[in-house]
Coordinates of C-alpha atoms in Angstrom, one line a residue:
Chain A
X1 CA -0.1 -10.2 37.0
X2 CA -1.1 -6.6 36.6
X3 CA 2.0 -6.2 34.5
X4 CA 1.1 -9.1 32.2
X5 CA -2.4 -7.7 31.7
X6 CA -1.2 -4.2 30.9
X7 CA 1.6 -5.6 28.9
X8 CA -0.7 -7.6 26.7
X9 CA -2.8 -4.5 26.2
X10 CA 0.3 -2.6 25.1
X11 CA 1.0 -5.5 22.8
X12 CA -2.4 -5.3 21.2
X13 CA -1.9 -1.6 20.4
X14 CA 1.6 -2.2 19.3
X15 CA 0.4 -4.8 16.8
X16 CA -1.5 -2.1 14.9
X17 CA 1.6 0.1 14.7
X18 CA 3.8 -2.7 13.5
X19 CA 1.4 -4.2 11.0
X20 CA 0.9 -0.8 9.2
X21 CA 4.6 -0.1 9.4
X22 CA 5.3 -3.5 8.0
X23 CA 3.1 -2.9 5.0
X24 CA 3.3 0.8 4.2
X25 CA 6.6 1.7 6.0
X26 CA 5.2 4.6 7.9
X27 CA 4.2 5.2 11.5
X28 CA 0.4 5.6 11.8
X29 CA 0.4 8.2 14.5
X30 CA -3.4 8.2 14.5
X31 CA -3.3 4.6 15.8
X32 CA -3.3 5.6 19.4
X33 CA -6.4 7.7 18.8
X34 CA -8.2 4.7 17.4
X35 CA -7.4 3.1 20.7
X36 CA -8.9 6.1 22.6
X37 CA -11.9 5.9 20.3
X38 CA -12.2 2.2 21.2
X39 CA -12.4 3.1 24.9
X40 CA -14.9 5.9 24.4
X41 CA -16.9 4.0 21.9
X42 CA -17.4 1.2 24.4
X43 CA -18.5 3.7 26.9
X44 CA -21.0 5.2 24.5
X45 CA -22.3 1.9 23.4
X46 CA -22.7 1.0 27.1
X47 CA -24.8 4.1 27.4
X48 CA -26.9 3.3 24.4
X49 CA -27.4 -0.1 25.7
X50 CA -29.0 1.3 28.8
X51 CA -26.3 1.8 31.3
X52 CA -28.0 4.4 33.5
X53 CA -25.2 6.5 35.0
X54 CA -23.0 9.0 33.2
X55 CA -23.6 11.8 30.8
X56 CA -25.7 11.0 27.7
X57 CA -24.0 11.7 24.5
X58 CA -25.5 12.5 21.1
X59 CA -23.1 10.5 19.1
X60 CA -25.5 7.5 18.6
X61 CA -27.8 9.7 16.6
X62 CA -25.0 11.0 14.5
X63 CA -23.6 7.5 13.8
X64 CA -27.1 6.3 12.8
X65 CA -27.5 9.4 10.5
X66 CA -24.1 8.8 8.9
X67 CA -24.8 5.1 8.4
X68 CA -28.1 5.8 6.7
X69 CA -26.5 8.5 4.5
X70 CA -23.6 6.3 3.5
X71 CA -26.0 3.4 2.8
X72 CA -28.2 5.6 0.6
X73 CA -25.3 7.1 -1.2
X74 CA -24.0 3.6 -1.8
X75 CA -27.4 2.5 -3.1
X76 CA -27.7 5.4 -5.5
X77 CA -24.1 5.0 -6.7
X78 CA -24.7 1.3 -7.3
X79 CA -28.0 2.0 -9.2
X80 CA -26.4 4.7 -11.3
X81 CA -23.4 2.4 -12.0
X82 CA -25.7 -0.4 -12.9
X83 CA -27.7 1.7 -15.3
X84 CA -24.8 3.4 -17.0
X85 CA -22.0 0.8 -16.9
X86 CA -24.1 -2.3 -16.7
X87 CA -22.2 -3.3 -13.5
X88 CA -22.1 -2.2 -9.9
X89 CA -18.9 -0.1 -9.4
X90 CA -16.6 -1.3 -6.6
X91 CA -16.9 2.0 -4.8
X92 CA -20.6 1.4 -4.4
X93 CA -19.9 -2.0 -2.9
X94 CA -17.5 -0.3 -0.4
X95 CA -20.1 2.2 0.7
X96 CA -22.8 -0.5 1.1
X97 CA -20.3 -2.7 2.9
X98 CA -19.5 0.1 5.4
X99 CA -23.1 0.9 6.0
X100 CA -24.1 -2.7 6.4
X101 CA -21.2 -3.2 8.8
X102 CA -22.4 -0.2 10.8
X103 CA -25.9 -1.5 10.9
X104 CA -24.9 -4.8 12.2
X105 CA -23.1 -2.9 14.9
X106 CA -26.3 -1.0 15.6
X107 CA -28.1 -4.3 15.8
X108 CA -25.6 -5.6 18.3
X109 CA -26.2 -2.6 20.5
X110 CA -29.8 -3.7 20.7
X111 CA -28.6 -7.2 21.6
X112 CA -26.5 -5.6 24.4
X113 CA -29.5 -3.7 25.6
X114 CA -31.5 -6.9 25.9
X115 CA -28.6 -8.5 27.8
X116 CA -28.4 -5.6 30.1
X117 CA -32.1 -5.8 30.9
X118 CA -31.5 -9.5 31.7
X119 CA -28.6 -8.5 33.9
X120 CA -26.1 -10.5 31.9
X121 CA -23.3 -8.0 32.3
X122 CA -20.4 -10.2 31.2
X123 CA -22.1 -11.2 27.9
X124 CA -23.2 -7.6 27.4
X125 CA -19.6 -6.6 27.9
X126 CA -18.5 -9.1 25.2
X127 CA -21.1 -7.6 22.8
X128 CA -20.0 -4.1 23.6
X129 CA -16.4 -5.1 22.9
X130 CA -17.5 -6.5 19.5
X131 CA -19.5 -3.3 18.6
X132 CA -16.5 -1.1 19.6
X133 CA -14.2 -3.3 17.5
X134 CA -16.6 -3.1 14.5
X135 CA -16.9 0.6 14.7
X136 CA -13.2 1.2 15.0
X137 CA -12.7 -1.2 12.1
X138 CA -14.9 1.0 10.0
X139 CA -13.1 4.1 11.1
X140 CA -9.7 2.5 10.4
X141 CA -10.9 1.5 6.9
X142 CA -12.2 5.0 6.2
X143 CA -9.0 6.7 7.4
X144 CA -6.9 4.6 5.1
X145 CA -9.2 5.2 2.1
X146 CA -9.6 8.9 2.7
X147 CA -6.3 10.0 4.2
X148 CA -3.6 7.5 3.3
X149 CA -4.5 5.9 0.0
X150 CA -4.3 9.1 -2.1
X151 CA -0.8 9.4 -0.8
X152 CA 0.4 5.9 -1.7
X153 CA 2.9 7.2 -4.2
X154 CA 3.8 10.3 -2.2
X155 CA 7.1 10.7 -0.3
X156 CA 6.9 9.0 3.1
X157 CA 7.3 12.2 5.0
X158 CA 4.0 13.5 3.6
X159 CA 2.2 10.5 4.8
X160 CA 3.8 10.8 8.2
X161 CA 2.7 14.4 8.5
X162 CA -0.8 13.4 7.3
X163 CA -0.9 10.8 10.1
X164 CA -0.1 13.4 12.7
X165 CA -2.8 15.6 11.2
X166 CA -5.3 12.7 11.3
X167 CA -4.3 12.1 14.9
X168 CA -5.0 15.7 15.9
X169 CA -8.2 15.6 13.9
X170 CA -9.5 12.6 15.8
X171 CA -8.5 14.0 19.2
X172 CA -10.3 17.2 18.6
X173 CA -13.3 15.9 16.9
X174 CA -13.6 13.5 19.9
X175 CA -13.9 16.5 22.2
X176 CA -16.8 18.1 20.4
X177 CA -20.0 18.2 22.3
X178 CA -21.9 16.0 19.9
X179 CA -19.2 13.5 20.1
X180 CA -17.8 12.6 23.5
X181 CA -17.5 16.0 25.0
X182 CA -14.7 17.2 27.2
X183 CA -15.8 15.9 30.5
X184 CA -14.0 12.9 31.9
X185 CA -16.4 10.0 32.3
X186 CA -16.4 6.8 34.3
X187 CA -16.5 3.6 32.4
X188 CA -19.1 1.1 33.7
X189 CA -17.7 -2.0 35.2
X190 CA -18.9 -4.7 32.9
X191 CA -16.6 -7.4 33.7
X192 CA -16.6 -9.0 37.1
X193 CA -13.5 -8.5 39.3
X194 CA -12.3 -10.2 42.4
X195 CA -9.1 -11.4 43.9
X196 CA -8.8 -15.0 42.8
X197 CA -5.7 -15.8 44.7
X198 CA -2.9 -14.1 46.6
X199 CA 0.5 -15.7 47.1
X200 CA 4.0 -14.9 48.1
X201 CA 5.3 -11.7 49.7
X202 CA 6.6 -10.7 53.1
X203 CA 3.9 -10.2 55.7
X204 CA 3.1 -6.6 56.2
X205 CA 4.8 -5.4 53.0
X206 CA 4.1 -1.8 52.0
X207 CA 4.0 -0.5 48.5
X208 CA 7.0 1.5 47.4
X209 CA 9.4 -0.3 49.8
X210 CA 11.8 -3.0 48.9
X211 CA 9.7 -5.6 50.7
X212 CA 8.6 -8.5 48.4
X213 CA 5.0 -7.6 47.4
X214 CA 2.3 -10.3 47.5
X215 CA 1.1 -11.3 44.1
X216 CA -2.6 -10.9 43.6
X217 CA -4.3 -12.7 40.8
X218 CA -7.3 -10.7 39.9
X219 CA -10.1 -12.0 37.7
X220 CA -10.2 -8.8 35.6
X221 CA -6.5 -9.1 34.8
X222 CA -7.1 -12.7 33.8
X223 CA -9.9 -11.7 31.5
X224 CA -8.1 -8.7 30.0
X225 CA -4.9 -10.6 29.6
X226 CA -6.7 -13.7 28.4
X227 CA -8.8 -11.8 25.8
X228 CA -5.7 -10.1 24.4
X229 CA -3.7 -13.2 24.3
X230 CA -6.6 -15.0 22.4
X231 CA -6.7 -12.1 20.0
X232 CA -3.0 -12.2 19.5
X233 CA -2.9 -16.0 18.9
X234 CA -5.7 -15.6 16.4
X235 CA -3.8 -12.9 14.6
X236 CA -0.6 -14.9 14.6
X237 CA -2.5 -17.8 13.1
X238 CA -4.0 -15.6 10.5
X239 CA -0.8 -14.0 9.5
X240 CA 1.4 -17.1 9.4
X241 CA -1.0 -19.9 8.5
X242 CA -3.6 -18.6 6.0
X243 CA -3.7 -17.5 2.4
X244 CA -4.7 -14.0 3.5
X245 CA -1.8 -13.8 5.9
X246 CA 0.7 -14.9 3.2
X247 CA -0.8 -12.2 1.0
X248 CA -0.2 -9.7 3.8
X249 CA 3.4 -10.7 4.2
X250 CA 3.9 -10.6 0.5
X251 CA 2.6 -7.1 0.2
X252 CA 4.6 -6.1 3.2
X253 CA 7.8 -7.3 1.5
X254 CA 7.2 -6.0 -2.0
X255 CA 3.9 -4.5 -3.3
X256 CA 4.9 -4.9 -6.9
X257 CA 5.8 -8.5 -6.8
X258 CA 2.8 -9.2 -4.6
X259 CA 0.6 -7.7 -7.4
X260 CA 2.3 -10.0 -9.9
X261 CA 1.1 -12.9 -7.8
X262 CA -2.4 -11.8 -8.4
X263 CA -2.8 -10.3 -4.9
X264 CA -5.2 -7.4 -4.7
X265 CA -2.8 -5.0 -2.9
X266 CA -5.3 -2.3 -2.0
X267 CA -7.7 -4.7 -0.4
X268 CA -4.9 -6.3 1.6
X269 CA -3.8 -2.9 2.9
X270 CA -7.4 -1.9 3.8
X271 CA -7.8 -5.2 5.6
X272 CA -4.6 -4.6 7.6
X273 CA -5.9 -1.2 8.7
X274 CA -9.2 -2.7 9.8
X275 CA -7.4 -5.4 11.7
X276 CA -5.1 -3.0 13.5
X277 CA -8.0 -0.7 14.4
X278 CA -10.0 -3.6 15.7
X279 CA -7.2 -4.8 17.9
X280 CA -6.7 -1.2 19.2
X281 CA -10.4 -1.0 19.9
X282 CA -10.3 -4.2 21.9
X283 CA -7.4 -2.8 23.9
X284 CA -9.4 0.4 24.5
X285 CA -12.3 -1.5 25.8
X286 CA -10.2 -3.7 28.1
X287 CA -8.2 -0.7 29.3
X288 CA -11.5 1.1 30.2
X289 CA -12.5 -1.9 32.2
X290 CA -9.2 -2.0 34.1
X291 CA -8.9 1.8 34.7
X292 CA -12.4 3.0 34.7
X293 CA -11.8 6.8 34.6
X294 CA -11.8 8.0 31.0
X295 CA -10.1 11.3 30.5
X296 CA -11.1 13.5 27.7
X297 CA -10.1 12.2 24.3
X298 CA -7.2 14.5 23.9
X299 CA -5.9 14.0 27.5
X300 CA -2.1 13.6 27.9
X301 CA -2.6 10.2 29.5
X302 CA -4.0 8.7 26.3
X303 CA -1.2 10.2 24.2
X304 CA 1.4 8.7 26.6
X305 CA -0.3 5.3 26.5
X306 CA -0.3 5.3 22.7
X307 CA 3.3 6.4 22.7
X308 CA 4.3 3.6 25.1
X309 CA 2.6 1.1 22.8
X310 CA 4.7 2.5 20.0
X311 CA 7.8 2.1 22.1
X312 CA 6.7 -1.5 22.6
X313 CA 6.5 -2.0 18.9
X314 CA 10.0 -0.5 18.3
X315 CA 11.5 -2.4 21.2
X316 CA 10.2 -5.7 19.7
X317 CA 11.4 -4.7 16.2
X318 CA 9.0 -2.6 14.2
X319 CA 7.3 -4.5 11.4
X320 CA 7.7 -7.7 13.3
X321 CA 4.4 -9.0 14.6
X322 CA 5.8 -11.4 17.2
X323 CA 8.2 -8.7 18.2
X324 CA 5.3 -6.3 19.0
X325 CA 3.8 -8.9 21.3
X326 CA 7.1 -9.5 23.1
X327 CA 7.8 -5.7 23.3
X328 CA 4.3 -5.1 24.8
X329 CA 4.7 -7.7 27.5
X330 CA 8.2 -6.5 28.3
X331 CA 7.1 -2.8 28.7
X332 CA 4.1 -3.8 30.8
X333 CA 6.1 -5.9 33.1
X334 CA 8.9 -3.4 33.5
X335 CA 6.3 -0.7 34.4
X336 CA 4.6 -2.8 37.0
X337 CA 7.9 -3.8 38.7
X338 CA 9.0 -0.2 38.8
X339 CA 5.6 0.8 40.2
X340 CA 5.7 -1.8 42.9
X341 CA 9.3 -1.4 43.9
X342 CA 10.1 2.2 43.3
X343 CA 7.5 4.7 42.5
X344 CA 4.8 5.2 39.9
X345 CA 6.3 8.6 39.2
X346 CA 9.4 7.3 37.6
X347 CA 7.9 4.6 35.4
X348 CA 8.3 6.5 32.2
X349 CA 12.0 7.0 32.8
X350 CA 12.4 3.2 32.7
X351 CA 10.1 2.7 29.7
X352 CA 12.0 5.1 27.6
X353 CA 15.3 3.9 29.1
X354 CA 14.5 0.5 27.8
X355 CA 13.8 1.9 24.4
X356 CA 17.1 3.8 24.3
X357 CA 19.0 0.7 25.6
X358 CA 17.4 -1.6 23.1
X359 CA 18.1 0.8 20.2
X360 CA 21.7 1.1 21.3
X361 CA 22.3 -2.6 21.5
X362 CA 20.0 -3.9 18.8
X363 CA 19.0 -1.0 16.5
X364 CA 16.4 -3.2 14.7
X365 CA 14.6 -4.1 17.9
X366 CA 14.7 -7.4 19.8
X367 CA 13.3 -9.5 17.0
X368 CA 14.0 -7.1 14.2
X369 CA 16.6 -7.6 11.7
X370 CA 18.9 -4.8 10.6
X371 CA 18.4 -5.5 6.9
X372 CA 20.6 -4.8 4.0
X373 CA 18.0 -5.8 1.6
X374 CA 19.1 -8.4 -1.0
X375 CA 18.1 -7.5 -4.5
Chain B
X1 CA -2.7 -14.1 -28.1
X2 CA -1.0 -11.0 -27.0
X3 CA -0.8 -7.9 -29.1
X4 CA 0.9 -4.6 -28.1
X5 CA 0.0 -1.7 -30.3
X6 CA 2.0 1.5 -30.5
X7 CA 2.7 1.5 -26.7
X8 CA 4.1 4.7 -25.2
X9 CA 5.2 4.8 -21.6
X10 CA 6.7 7.7 -19.6
X11 CA 8.4 7.9 -16.2
X12 CA 7.4 11.4 -15.3
X13 CA 9.0 13.6 -18.0
X14 CA 11.3 10.8 -19.3
X15 CA 10.0 8.8 -22.2
X16 CA 10.8 5.2 -21.7
X17 CA 8.9 3.7 -24.7
X18 CA 8.4 5.6 -27.9
X19 CA 5.6 3.5 -29.3
X20 CA 6.4 -0.2 -29.7
X21 CA 4.3 -2.8 -31.2
X22 CA 4.7 -6.6 -30.9
X23 CA 2.7 -9.7 -31.0
X24 CA 2.9 -13.2 -29.4
X25 CA 1.0 -16.0 -31.0
X26 CA -0.3 -19.1 -29.2
X27 CA 2.4 -21.7 -28.6
X28 CA 5.4 -19.5 -29.4
X29 CA 8.4 -18.5 -27.5
X30 CA 9.0 -14.8 -28.4
X31 CA 12.0 -13.0 -27.1
X32 CA 12.5 -9.3 -26.6
X33 CA 16.3 -8.6 -26.5
X34 CA 18.2 -5.4 -26.0
X35 CA 20.8 -3.9 -23.8
X36 CA 20.5 -2.3 -20.4
X37 CA 18.0 0.5 -20.2
X38 CA 16.4 -0.3 -23.6
X39 CA 13.0 -0.5 -22.0
X40 CA 12.6 -4.3 -21.8
X41 CA 11.4 -4.5 -18.2
X42 CA 9.3 -1.4 -18.7
X43 CA 7.5 -3.2 -21.5
X44 CA 6.8 -6.3 -19.3
X45 CA 5.7 -4.2 -16.4
X46 CA 3.3 -2.3 -18.6
X47 CA 1.9 -5.5 -19.9
X48 CA 1.4 -6.8 -16.4
X49 CA -0.4 -3.5 -15.4
X50 CA 2.2 -2.2 -13.0
X51 CA 2.8 0.8 -15.2
X52 CA 0.1 2.6 -17.1
X53 CA 0.8 3.5 -20.8
X54 CA 0.6 7.1 -21.9
X55 CA -0.9 5.9 -25.1
X56 CA -1.3 2.7 -27.2
X57 CA -3.1 -0.4 -26.3
X58 CA -2.5 -4.0 -25.0
X59 CA -4.8 -6.7 -26.1
X60 CA -4.8 -10.1 -24.5
X61 CA -6.9 -12.6 -26.5
X62 CA -8.6 -9.8 -28.2
X63 CA -9.6 -7.8 -25.1
X64 CA -7.9 -4.6 -24.0
X65 CA -6.1 -4.9 -20.7
X66 CA -4.5 -1.4 -20.6
X67 CA -6.8 -0.3 -17.7
X68 CA -7.0 -3.7 -15.9
X69 CA -5.4 -3.7 -12.4
X70 CA -2.4 -6.1 -12.1
X71 CA -4.0 -8.7 -9.9
X72 CA -6.8 -9.1 -12.4
X73 CA -4.4 -9.5 -15.2
X74 CA -2.9 -12.5 -13.4
X75 CA -6.3 -14.0 -13.2
X76 CA -6.7 -13.8 -16.9
X77 CA -3.7 -16.1 -17.2
X78 CA -1.0 -13.6 -18.0
X79 CA 1.6 -14.3 -15.4
X80 CA 5.0 -12.7 -14.9
X81 CA 8.0 -14.1 -13.2
X82 CA 9.6 -10.8 -12.2
X83 CA 13.1 -9.5 -12.7
X84 CA 15.6 -9.9 -10.0
X85 CA 13.8 -13.2 -9.3
X86 CA 11.3 -11.4 -7.0
X87 CA 10.8 -14.3 -4.5
X88 CA 9.8 -13.4 -1.0
X89 CA 12.9 -14.1 1.0
X90 CA 11.2 -13.9 4.4
X91 CA 8.9 -16.9 3.5
X92 CA 9.7 -20.5 2.9
X93 CA 10.0 -22.0 -0.5
X94 CA 6.8 -23.8 0.1
X95 CA 5.0 -20.6 1.1
X96 CA 6.3 -18.9 -2.0
X97 CA 4.9 -21.7 -4.1
X98 CA 1.5 -21.4 -2.3
X99 CA 1.5 -17.7 -3.2
X100 CA 1.7 -18.8 -6.9
X101 CA -1.6 -20.4 -6.4
X102 CA -3.1 -17.3 -4.9
X103 CA -5.4 -16.6 -7.8
X104 CA -6.8 -20.1 -7.9
X105 CA -9.9 -21.0 -5.9
X106 CA -9.6 -23.5 -3.1
X107 CA -12.0 -25.8 -5.1
X108 CA -9.1 -26.5 -7.5
X109 CA -7.0 -28.0 -4.7
X110 CA -6.4 -31.2 -6.6
X111 CA -5.4 -29.4 -9.8
X112 CA -3.1 -27.1 -7.8
X113 CA -1.4 -30.0 -6.2
X114 CA -0.9 -31.6 -9.6
X115 CA 0.6 -28.4 -11.0
X116 CA 2.8 -28.1 -8.0
X117 CA 4.1 -31.6 -8.5
X118 CA 4.8 -30.8 -12.2
X119 CA 6.7 -27.6 -11.3
X120 CA 8.7 -29.5 -8.7
X121 CA 9.4 -32.1 -11.3
X122 CA 10.9 -29.5 -13.5
X123 CA 13.0 -28.1 -10.6
X124 CA 13.8 -31.1 -8.4
X125 CA 16.2 -29.0 -6.4
X126 CA 13.4 -27.0 -4.9
X127 CA 11.8 -30.1 -3.5
X128 CA 14.8 -30.6 -1.2
X129 CA 14.4 -27.1 0.1
X130 CA 10.7 -26.7 0.6
X131 CA 10.9 -25.8 4.3
X132 CA 13.9 -23.5 3.8
X133 CA 13.4 -19.7 3.7
X134 CA 13.7 -18.5 0.2
X135 CA 16.3 -15.9 1.2
X136 CA 18.8 -18.6 1.8
X137 CA 18.6 -20.1 -1.7
X138 CA 21.3 -19.5 -4.3
X139 CA 20.6 -17.1 -7.1
X140 CA 19.9 -19.9 -9.5
X141 CA 17.5 -21.6 -7.1
X142 CA 15.7 -18.4 -6.5
X143 CA 15.2 -18.1 -10.2
X144 CA 13.9 -21.6 -10.3
X145 CA 11.5 -20.8 -7.5
X146 CA 10.2 -17.7 -9.2
X147 CA 9.5 -19.7 -12.4
X148 CA 8.0 -22.6 -10.5
X149 CA 5.8 -20.2 -8.6
X150 CA 4.6 -18.6 -11.9
X151 CA 3.8 -22.0 -13.3
X152 CA 1.6 -22.8 -10.4
X153 CA -0.5 -19.8 -11.2
X154 CA -1.4 -21.7 -14.4
X155 CA -0.3 -19.2 -17.0
X156 CA -1.6 -19.2 -20.5
X157 CA 1.1 -16.7 -21.4
X158 CA 4.2 -16.7 -19.2
X159 CA 6.3 -13.5 -19.1
X160 CA 9.9 -14.1 -18.0
X161 CA 11.9 -11.1 -17.1
X162 CA 15.7 -11.7 -17.4
X163 CA 15.8 -15.3 -16.1
X164 CA 19.5 -15.5 -16.7
X165 CA 20.4 -12.4 -14.8
X166 CA 23.4 -12.9 -12.5
X167 CA 23.5 -16.7 -12.9
X168 CA 26.5 -18.9 -13.6
X169 CA 26.6 -20.2 -17.3
X170 CA 25.9 -23.7 -16.3
X171 CA 22.7 -22.8 -14.5
X172 CA 21.7 -20.5 -17.4
X173 CA 21.9 -23.6 -19.6
X174 CA 19.6 -25.5 -17.3
X175 CA 17.1 -22.7 -17.0
X176 CA 16.9 -22.3 -20.8
X177 CA 16.4 -26.0 -21.3
X178 CA 13.5 -25.8 -18.8
X179 CA 12.0 -22.8 -20.6
X180 CA 11.9 -24.9 -23.7
X181 CA 10.3 -27.8 -21.8
X182 CA 7.6 -25.4 -20.4
X183 CA 6.8 -24.2 -23.9
X184 CA 6.7 -27.8 -25.2
X185 CA 4.0 -28.6 -22.7
X186 CA 1.8 -25.9 -24.1
X187 CA 2.6 -22.6 -22.4
X188 CA 3.2 -19.6 -24.6
X189 CA 6.2 -17.6 -23.4
X190 CA 7.4 -14.0 -23.8
X191 CA 11.0 -13.9 -22.8
X192 CA 12.9 -10.7 -22.0
X193 CA 16.7 -11.1 -22.1
X194 CA 20.0 -9.4 -22.2
X195 CA 21.6 -12.7 -23.0
X196 CA 20.7 -12.5 -26.7
X197 CA 22.8 -15.5 -27.6
X198 CA 20.8 -17.9 -25.4
X199 CA 17.5 -16.2 -26.0
X200 CA 17.8 -16.4 -29.8
X201 CA 18.6 -20.1 -29.5
X202 CA 15.4 -21.0 -27.7
X203 CA 13.0 -18.5 -29.2
X204 CA 10.9 -18.9 -32.4
X205 CA 10.7 -15.2 -33.0
X206 CA 12.5 -12.1 -31.7
X207 CA 12.2 -8.4 -31.4
X208 CA 15.2 -6.1 -30.8
X209 CA 14.5 -3.2 -28.5
X210 CA 16.8 -0.1 -28.6
X211 CA 16.2 2.9 -26.4
X212 CA 12.5 2.5 -26.4
X213 CA 12.0 1.6 -30.0
X214 CA 11.8 -1.8 -31.8
X215 CA 14.6 -1.7 -34.4
X216 CA 14.4 -5.3 -35.7
X217 CA 12.1 -8.2 -35.7
X218 CA 11.9 -11.6 -37.3
X219 CA 12.5 -15.3 -36.9
X220 CA 15.0 -15.9 -34.1
X221 CA 17.3 -18.0 -36.3
X222 CA 17.5 -15.3 -38.9
X223 CA 18.1 -12.5 -36.4
X224 CA 20.9 -14.6 -34.9
X225 CA 22.6 -14.5 -38.4
X226 CA 22.1 -10.8 -39.0
X227 CA 25.2 -8.7 -38.9
X228 CA 23.8 -5.9 -36.7
X229 CA 22.6 -8.3 -34.1
X230 CA 25.8 -10.3 -34.1
X231 CA 27.8 -7.1 -33.8
X232 CA 25.7 -5.5 -31.1
X233 CA 24.5 -8.4 -29.0
X234 CA 26.4 -11.6 -29.7
X235 CA 29.9 -10.3 -29.4
X236 CA 31.1 -11.2 -32.9
X237 CA 33.1 -8.5 -34.7

């Protein structure tokens, strides 16, 4: 069960890697940092919403300040554009959109606050999840606009290096005092947890031995796994059954021909980033609920988690959305089995062992295709 | 309808088009012929907004589109069926056709369905293969799909980039017959071709492009008789 829950979280993160790779053909190394940001953001939002314990952070003020600034800039830009060109430039719309998006997130924080006061923790948790997803969506959007879009025509290596740079930037900014600081924090338990059922297992089994372990179905795992599976099903539906999804797949196959279909390529790419970032944020929140200790934003544990999600994406076949889901679950399950039957210390050997094995046997990943592209 | 004025396009330091001018009037089939590397596809890509001209202008129904992004140009009714067929092989035939209607609002559902029927009427073979992924189609079928898809976008001016490329002669015959049918039902066509023989047979007027310059223009029937064209493109000594 644990494995399924963790696996579905890996899958959520892996989706972000795979979607961006599918469209832009580069690995967004900053993606795991968005995941970290998601976890920390939900912590911060919980604080703002009135969760009493923990160190206060100043980030809320900053976020508000930036939102107002962006909103004002957008307004001025729109006004100037309107006066000089007779129409509102699209850049102004973008700024206004970002700021409006942020403000609705701020509004949701107030909602969460009220819910907290009324002791509706589960609902408050849902709202916090939403805020965290919205915020990371904005961050993902801005990253693409500011860091990657100017490099659309540059060699892929440049973009890759930029992604590593963005990743380091996010990690280190996250450690600044006015952001999240360097102290590890404890995530508030927002979702209820209890053992729903226990079955199987030899009596008196001890962890780390070859005894058959009892299986515990925990409510938290069900919620975490359930939420991620709902999100994944929603994504699957979006990508394979809607006009927007068709546009995404078209852009991913060939940007030029997609543009000839009248698809606004830049918008579709932005949207993909937002979507990936939102999924990562959800994974961050759920992860924080499952393992409540949050290490500092640059802690090795986060990096490793992001890396494993990337492994999941590659194992499933990078660029393939259903593959990412499969890969995530596979890695999660493998991890838990090793933890239960051998030792938590050797987990990573198996994870990367699977990667090597899959790459040897099926270089394109489980669901990937080794493509000689037909022209 | 379409007017290209003194268009110059560069790829980095390489000059691909040295200032070409051409026009397409409402209701015509105009063909742009020339050998490999003459700049035919470059011309079409620039018209569609995929490449930006270094100088010169492109007017569609009197308004300049030289700075309009490609997806907006499609909305204006200037639709290209790209070279190398350009279908999305990872999607089904049906999904490819639905992409053709991308620019049309959901409120036009009825009209879209009608246009889809008409397109499938022109290419009955596609109807049998709707659920098949486009990558499994033969070259000729992919070409048909690309054209059907472009038609569903409801073009006022249809740009066809090398529709005969890599196809068996018999299928080329079919495709050109359909090009004529499409034109007869009111769609203006700019046809880019290496197969000058076929192109001159269906077109009303023609331009000959040689290494980035237009060297000849005129009524298609006349050009087909001219010695230079016959020697260079039609294979008559």
